[in-house]
Coordinates of C-alpha atoms and ligand atoms in Angstrom, one line a residue:
X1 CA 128.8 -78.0 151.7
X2 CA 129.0 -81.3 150.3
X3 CA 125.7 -83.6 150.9
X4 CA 127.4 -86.3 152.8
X5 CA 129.2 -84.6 155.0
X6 CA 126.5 -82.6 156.6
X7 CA 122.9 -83.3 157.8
X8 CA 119.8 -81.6 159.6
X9 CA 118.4 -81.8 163.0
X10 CA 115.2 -79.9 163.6
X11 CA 116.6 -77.9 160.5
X12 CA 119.9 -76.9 161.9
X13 CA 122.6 -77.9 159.6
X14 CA 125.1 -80.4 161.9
X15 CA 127.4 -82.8 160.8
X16 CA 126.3 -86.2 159.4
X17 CA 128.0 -87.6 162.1
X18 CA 126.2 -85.7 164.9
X19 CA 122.9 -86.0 163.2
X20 CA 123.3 -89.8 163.0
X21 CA 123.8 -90.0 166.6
X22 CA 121.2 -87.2 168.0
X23 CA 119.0 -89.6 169.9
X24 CA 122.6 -90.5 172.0
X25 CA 123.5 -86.7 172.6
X26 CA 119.5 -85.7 173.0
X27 CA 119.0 -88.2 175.8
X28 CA 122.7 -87.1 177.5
X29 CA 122.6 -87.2 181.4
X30 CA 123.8 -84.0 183.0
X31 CA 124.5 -83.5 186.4
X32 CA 123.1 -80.8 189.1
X33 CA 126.9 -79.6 189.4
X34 CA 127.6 -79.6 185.6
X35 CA 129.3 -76.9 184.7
X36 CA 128.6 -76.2 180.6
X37 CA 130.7 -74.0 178.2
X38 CA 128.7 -73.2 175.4
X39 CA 128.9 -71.1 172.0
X40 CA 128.5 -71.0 168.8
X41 CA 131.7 -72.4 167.1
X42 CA 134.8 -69.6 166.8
X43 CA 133.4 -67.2 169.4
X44 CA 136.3 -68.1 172.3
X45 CA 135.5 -71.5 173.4
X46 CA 138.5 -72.7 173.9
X47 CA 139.1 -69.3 175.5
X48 CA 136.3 -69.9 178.0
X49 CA 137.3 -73.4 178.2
X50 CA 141.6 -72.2 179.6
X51 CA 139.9 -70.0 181.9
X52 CA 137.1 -72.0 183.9
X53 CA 139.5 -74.4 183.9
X54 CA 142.4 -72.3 185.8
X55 CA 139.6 -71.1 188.0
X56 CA 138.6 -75.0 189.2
X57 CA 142.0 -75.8 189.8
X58 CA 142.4 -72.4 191.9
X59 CA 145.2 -70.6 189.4
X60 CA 147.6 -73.7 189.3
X61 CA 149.0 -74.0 186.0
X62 CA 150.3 -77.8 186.1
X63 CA 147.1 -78.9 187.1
X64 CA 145.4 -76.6 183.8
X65 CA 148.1 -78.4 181.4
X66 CA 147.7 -82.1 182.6
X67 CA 146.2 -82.8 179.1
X68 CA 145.0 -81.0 176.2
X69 CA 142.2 -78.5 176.5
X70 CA 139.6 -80.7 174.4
X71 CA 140.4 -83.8 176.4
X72 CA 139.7 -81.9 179.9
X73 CA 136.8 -80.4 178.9
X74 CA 134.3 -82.5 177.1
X75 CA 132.6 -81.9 174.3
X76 CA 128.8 -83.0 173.6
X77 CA 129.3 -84.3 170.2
X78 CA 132.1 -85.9 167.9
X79 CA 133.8 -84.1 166.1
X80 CA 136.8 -83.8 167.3
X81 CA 136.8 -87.8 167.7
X82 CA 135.9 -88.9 163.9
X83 CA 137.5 -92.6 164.7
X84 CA 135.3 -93.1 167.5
X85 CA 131.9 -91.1 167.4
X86 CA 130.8 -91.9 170.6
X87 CA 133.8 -91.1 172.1
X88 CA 132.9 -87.7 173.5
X89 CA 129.6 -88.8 174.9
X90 CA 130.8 -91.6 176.3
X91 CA 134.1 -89.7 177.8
X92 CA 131.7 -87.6 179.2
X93 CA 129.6 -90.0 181.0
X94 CA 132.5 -91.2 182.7
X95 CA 134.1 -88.7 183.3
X96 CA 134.5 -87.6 187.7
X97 CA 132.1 -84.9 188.9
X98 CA 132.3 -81.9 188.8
X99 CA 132.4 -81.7 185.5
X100 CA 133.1 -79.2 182.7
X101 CA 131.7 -79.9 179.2
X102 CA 131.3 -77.9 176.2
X103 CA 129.0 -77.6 172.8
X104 CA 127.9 -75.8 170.6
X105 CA 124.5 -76.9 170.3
X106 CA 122.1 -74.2 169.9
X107 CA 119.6 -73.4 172.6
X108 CA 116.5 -75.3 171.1
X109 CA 118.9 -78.5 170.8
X110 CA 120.7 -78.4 174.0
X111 CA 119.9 -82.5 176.2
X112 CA 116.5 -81.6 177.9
X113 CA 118.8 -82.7 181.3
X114 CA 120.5 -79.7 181.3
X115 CA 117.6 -77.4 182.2
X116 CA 116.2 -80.1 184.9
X117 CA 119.1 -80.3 186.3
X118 CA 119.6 -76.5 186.4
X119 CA 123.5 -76.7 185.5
X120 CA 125.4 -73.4 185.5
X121 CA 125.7 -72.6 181.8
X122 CA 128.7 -70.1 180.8
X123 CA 127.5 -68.5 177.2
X124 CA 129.8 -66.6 174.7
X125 CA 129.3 -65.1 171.9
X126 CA 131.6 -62.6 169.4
X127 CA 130.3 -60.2 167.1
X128 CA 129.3 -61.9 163.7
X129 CA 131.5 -60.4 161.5
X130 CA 134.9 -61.6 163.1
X131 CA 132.5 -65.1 163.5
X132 CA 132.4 -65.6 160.0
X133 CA 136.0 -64.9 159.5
X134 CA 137.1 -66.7 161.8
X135 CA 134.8 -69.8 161.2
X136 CA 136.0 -69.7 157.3
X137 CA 139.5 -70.3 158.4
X138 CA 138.9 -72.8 160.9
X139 CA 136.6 -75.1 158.2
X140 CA 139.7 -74.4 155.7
X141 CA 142.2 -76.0 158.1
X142 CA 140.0 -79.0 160.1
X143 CA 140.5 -81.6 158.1
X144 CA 137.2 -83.2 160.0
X145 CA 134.8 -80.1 158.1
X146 CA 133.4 -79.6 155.2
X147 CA 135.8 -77.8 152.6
X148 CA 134.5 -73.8 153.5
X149 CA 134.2 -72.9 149.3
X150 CA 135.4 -69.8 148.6
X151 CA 135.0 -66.7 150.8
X152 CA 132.4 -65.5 148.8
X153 CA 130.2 -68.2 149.0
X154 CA 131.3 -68.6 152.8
X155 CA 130.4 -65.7 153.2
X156 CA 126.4 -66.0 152.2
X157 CA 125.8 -69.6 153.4
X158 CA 127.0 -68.2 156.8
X159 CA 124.3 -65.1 156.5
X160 CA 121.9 -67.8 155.0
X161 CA 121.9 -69.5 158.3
X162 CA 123.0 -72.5 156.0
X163 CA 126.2 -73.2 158.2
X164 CA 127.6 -75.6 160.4
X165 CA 125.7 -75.4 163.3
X166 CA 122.7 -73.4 161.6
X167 CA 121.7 -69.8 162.1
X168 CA 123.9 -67.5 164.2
X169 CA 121.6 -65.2 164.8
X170 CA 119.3 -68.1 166.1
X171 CA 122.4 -68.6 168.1
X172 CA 123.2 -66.0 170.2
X173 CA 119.7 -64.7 170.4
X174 CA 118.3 -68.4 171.4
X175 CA 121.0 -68.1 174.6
X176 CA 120.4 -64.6 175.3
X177 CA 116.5 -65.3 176.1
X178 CA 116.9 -68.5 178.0
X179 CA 119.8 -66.6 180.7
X180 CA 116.3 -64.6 181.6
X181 CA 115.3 -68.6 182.7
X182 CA 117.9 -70.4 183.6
X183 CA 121.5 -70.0 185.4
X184 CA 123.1 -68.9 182.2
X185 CA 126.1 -65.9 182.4
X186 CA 126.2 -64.7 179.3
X187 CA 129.6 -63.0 178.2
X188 CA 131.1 -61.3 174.8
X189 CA 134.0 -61.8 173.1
X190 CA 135.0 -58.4 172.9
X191 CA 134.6 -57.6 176.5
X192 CA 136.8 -60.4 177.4
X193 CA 139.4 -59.0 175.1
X194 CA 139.2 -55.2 176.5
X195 CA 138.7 -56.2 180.1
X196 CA 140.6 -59.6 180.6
X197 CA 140.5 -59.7 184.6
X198 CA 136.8 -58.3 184.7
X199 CA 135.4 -60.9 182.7
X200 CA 137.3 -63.4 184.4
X201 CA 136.1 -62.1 187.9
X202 CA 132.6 -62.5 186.8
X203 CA 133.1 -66.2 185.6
X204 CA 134.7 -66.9 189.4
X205 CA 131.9 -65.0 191.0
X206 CA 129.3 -67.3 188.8
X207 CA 130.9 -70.6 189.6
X208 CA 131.1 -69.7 193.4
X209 CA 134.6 -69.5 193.5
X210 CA 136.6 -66.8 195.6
X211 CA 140.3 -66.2 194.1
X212 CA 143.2 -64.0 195.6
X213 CA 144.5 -61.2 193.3
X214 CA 147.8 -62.5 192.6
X215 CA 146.5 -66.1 191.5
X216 CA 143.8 -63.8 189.2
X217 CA 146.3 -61.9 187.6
X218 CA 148.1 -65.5 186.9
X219 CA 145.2 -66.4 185.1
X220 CA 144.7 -63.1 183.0
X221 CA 148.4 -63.5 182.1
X222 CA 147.9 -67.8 181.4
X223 CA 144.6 -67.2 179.5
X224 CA 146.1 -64.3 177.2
X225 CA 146.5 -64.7 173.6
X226 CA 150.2 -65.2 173.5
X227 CA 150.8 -67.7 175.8
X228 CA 148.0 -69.9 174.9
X229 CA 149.3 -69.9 171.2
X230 CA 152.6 -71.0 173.0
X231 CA 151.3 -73.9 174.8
X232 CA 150.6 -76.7 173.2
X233 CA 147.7 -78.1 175.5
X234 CA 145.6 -75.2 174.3
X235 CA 146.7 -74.6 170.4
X236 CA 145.6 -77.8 168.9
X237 CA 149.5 -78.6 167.4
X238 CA 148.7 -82.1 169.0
X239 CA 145.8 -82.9 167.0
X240 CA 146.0 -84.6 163.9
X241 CA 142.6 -82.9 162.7
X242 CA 144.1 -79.5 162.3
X243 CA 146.7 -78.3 159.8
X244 CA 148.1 -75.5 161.2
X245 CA 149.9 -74.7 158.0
X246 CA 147.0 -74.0 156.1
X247 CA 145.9 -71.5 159.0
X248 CA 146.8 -71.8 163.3
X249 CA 144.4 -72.4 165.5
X250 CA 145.0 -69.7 167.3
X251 CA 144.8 -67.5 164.4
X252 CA 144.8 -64.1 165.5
X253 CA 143.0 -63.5 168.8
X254 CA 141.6 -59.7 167.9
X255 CA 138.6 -57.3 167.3
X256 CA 137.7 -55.8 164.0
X257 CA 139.9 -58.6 161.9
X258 CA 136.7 -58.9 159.5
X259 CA 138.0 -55.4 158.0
X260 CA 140.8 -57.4 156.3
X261 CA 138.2 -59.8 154.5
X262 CA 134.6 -58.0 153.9
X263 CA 134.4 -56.3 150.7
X264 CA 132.9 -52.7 150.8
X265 CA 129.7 -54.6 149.5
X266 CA 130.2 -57.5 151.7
X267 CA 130.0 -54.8 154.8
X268 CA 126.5 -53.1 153.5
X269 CA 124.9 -56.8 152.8
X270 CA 125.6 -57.7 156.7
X271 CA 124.7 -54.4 158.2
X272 CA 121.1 -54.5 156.4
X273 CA 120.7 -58.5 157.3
X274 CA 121.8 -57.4 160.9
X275 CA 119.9 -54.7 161.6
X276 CA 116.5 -57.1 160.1
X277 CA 117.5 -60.2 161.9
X278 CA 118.4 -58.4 165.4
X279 CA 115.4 -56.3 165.3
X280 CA 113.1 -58.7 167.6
X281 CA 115.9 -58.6 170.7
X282 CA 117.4 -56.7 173.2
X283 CA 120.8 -58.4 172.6
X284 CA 123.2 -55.6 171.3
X285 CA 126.7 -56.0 170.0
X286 CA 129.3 -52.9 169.9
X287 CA 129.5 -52.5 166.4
X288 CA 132.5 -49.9 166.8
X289 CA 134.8 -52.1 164.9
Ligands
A3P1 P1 140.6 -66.0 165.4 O1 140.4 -67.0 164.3 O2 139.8 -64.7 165.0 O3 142.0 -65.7 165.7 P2 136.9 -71.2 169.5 O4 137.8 -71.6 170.6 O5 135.5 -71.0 169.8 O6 137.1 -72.1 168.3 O7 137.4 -69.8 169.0 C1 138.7 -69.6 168.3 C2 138.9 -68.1 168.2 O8 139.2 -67.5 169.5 C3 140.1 -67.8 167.3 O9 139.9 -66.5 166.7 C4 141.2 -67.7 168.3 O10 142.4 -67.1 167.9 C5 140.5 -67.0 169.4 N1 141.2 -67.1 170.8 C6 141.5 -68.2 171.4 N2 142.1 -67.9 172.6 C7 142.2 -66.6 172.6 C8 142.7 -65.7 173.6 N3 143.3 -66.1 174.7 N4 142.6 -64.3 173.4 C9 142.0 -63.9 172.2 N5 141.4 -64.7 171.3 C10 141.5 -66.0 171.5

């Protein structure tokens, strides 16, 4: 990526924007009843984000949709607020209790508060091949990130650990060891794709909530891929950072879409660094795709 646009913090690469600011998002207040979405970027935040939201606000879809998903639920950097780059910190701070917030800060980086304060931490994390596709489209269409290169060279900065928000194995290993700590559920991608209103269940159960069936099968069927492309609090279409025409936010929304990108060569290269770079953790990703 280009040298001005991104930086290092503790050698993760981050935006120059975040990096400039890190002593402002390192010294962040959380709060004991914090609730925190966190991932590493294209993994189902915004996903996450629809459904913890429905669940707050008990199933009720008007009160989901009162504004745009990113300006519910706020996010621990800037990004998404290039004009003002303390706008999502400072959003956050005034923002009414509880709160939700989201990053995608790895674990080594997240505000020290966090862990004092013991906040209920939601993890997710999708299997690395459909990361890096979908991550390539989403740098090719946010105006606000670095131009993605070519696929090929996409491809190996991503496995180089040289990406936008650093390693990804770092990543979702990092999270998976501190949920042995702290109050962390930790959930997968894929799972919530095969088994919508289980996943969902275990993300009320965590956040002490206790939901009739019918308003949790209103959530499966608000939260599912189709109708969140349709609604226009949760695609993106209203921000001005995202050209949809180049490639939609909501994308494609499935398992196993990597098939249509990796070379033959491409597949071998990321099985060997997988199977080198995974070999120190218990974490496991169905690799059936
Ligand atoms: P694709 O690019 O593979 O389609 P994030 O919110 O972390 O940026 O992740 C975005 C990815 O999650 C995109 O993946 C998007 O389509 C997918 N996604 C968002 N909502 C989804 C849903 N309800 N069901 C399945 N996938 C969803």
């Amino acid at each position: 990526f280009k040298s001005e646009e991104v930086s290092q913090v503790r050698g993760v690469v981050l935006q120059k924007s975040t990096c400039e600011y890190w002593n402002k998002i390192w010294d962040f207040q959380a709060k004991p009843d914090d609730v925190l979405i966190s991932s590493y970027p294209k993994a189902g935040t915004t996903w996450l984000q629809e459904i913890v939201d429905m669940i707050q606000n008990d199933g009720d879809i008007e009160k989901t949709r009162r504004a745009p998903t990113d300006i519910r639920i706020k996010y621990l950097s800037n990004e998404v607020m290039k004009i003002n780059y303390l706008a999502g910190l400072d959003k956050a701070n005034e923002m009414p209790s509880p709160r939700v917030l989201k990053t995608h800060l790895p674990v080594q980086l997240l505000p020290p508060s966090f862990w004092k304060e013991n906040c209920k931490i939601i993890y997710v994390a999708r299997n690395i091949k459909d990361n890096i596709v979908s991550f390539f489209h989403f740098q090719r269409m946010n105006k606000g990130l670095p131009d993605p290169g070519s696929w090929e060279e996409y491809f190996e900065t991503f496995l180089e650990g040289k990406g936008l928000w650093g390693s990804w194995y770092d990543h979702v290993k990092g999270w998976w060891e501190a949920k042995d700590i702290y109050p962390i559920l930790y959930l997968f991608y894929e799972d919530i794709k095969k088994h919508p209103r289980r996943e969902i269940e275990k993300v009320m159960e965590f956040l002490g909530k206790n939901l009739d069936e019918k308003v949790l099968d209103k959530i499966v069927y608000y939260t599912s891929f189709n109708v969140m492309k349709n609604n226009p609090m949760s695609n993106y279409t209203l921000s001005s950072l995202m050209n949809q025409s180049v490639s939609p936010f909501m994308r494609k929304g499935v398992i196993g879409d990597w098939k249509n990108y990796f070379t033959v060569a491409q597949n071998e290269r990321c099985n060997e660094d997988y199977r080198e770079k995974m070999d120190d953790t218990t974490l496991s990703f169905s690799m059936e795709y």
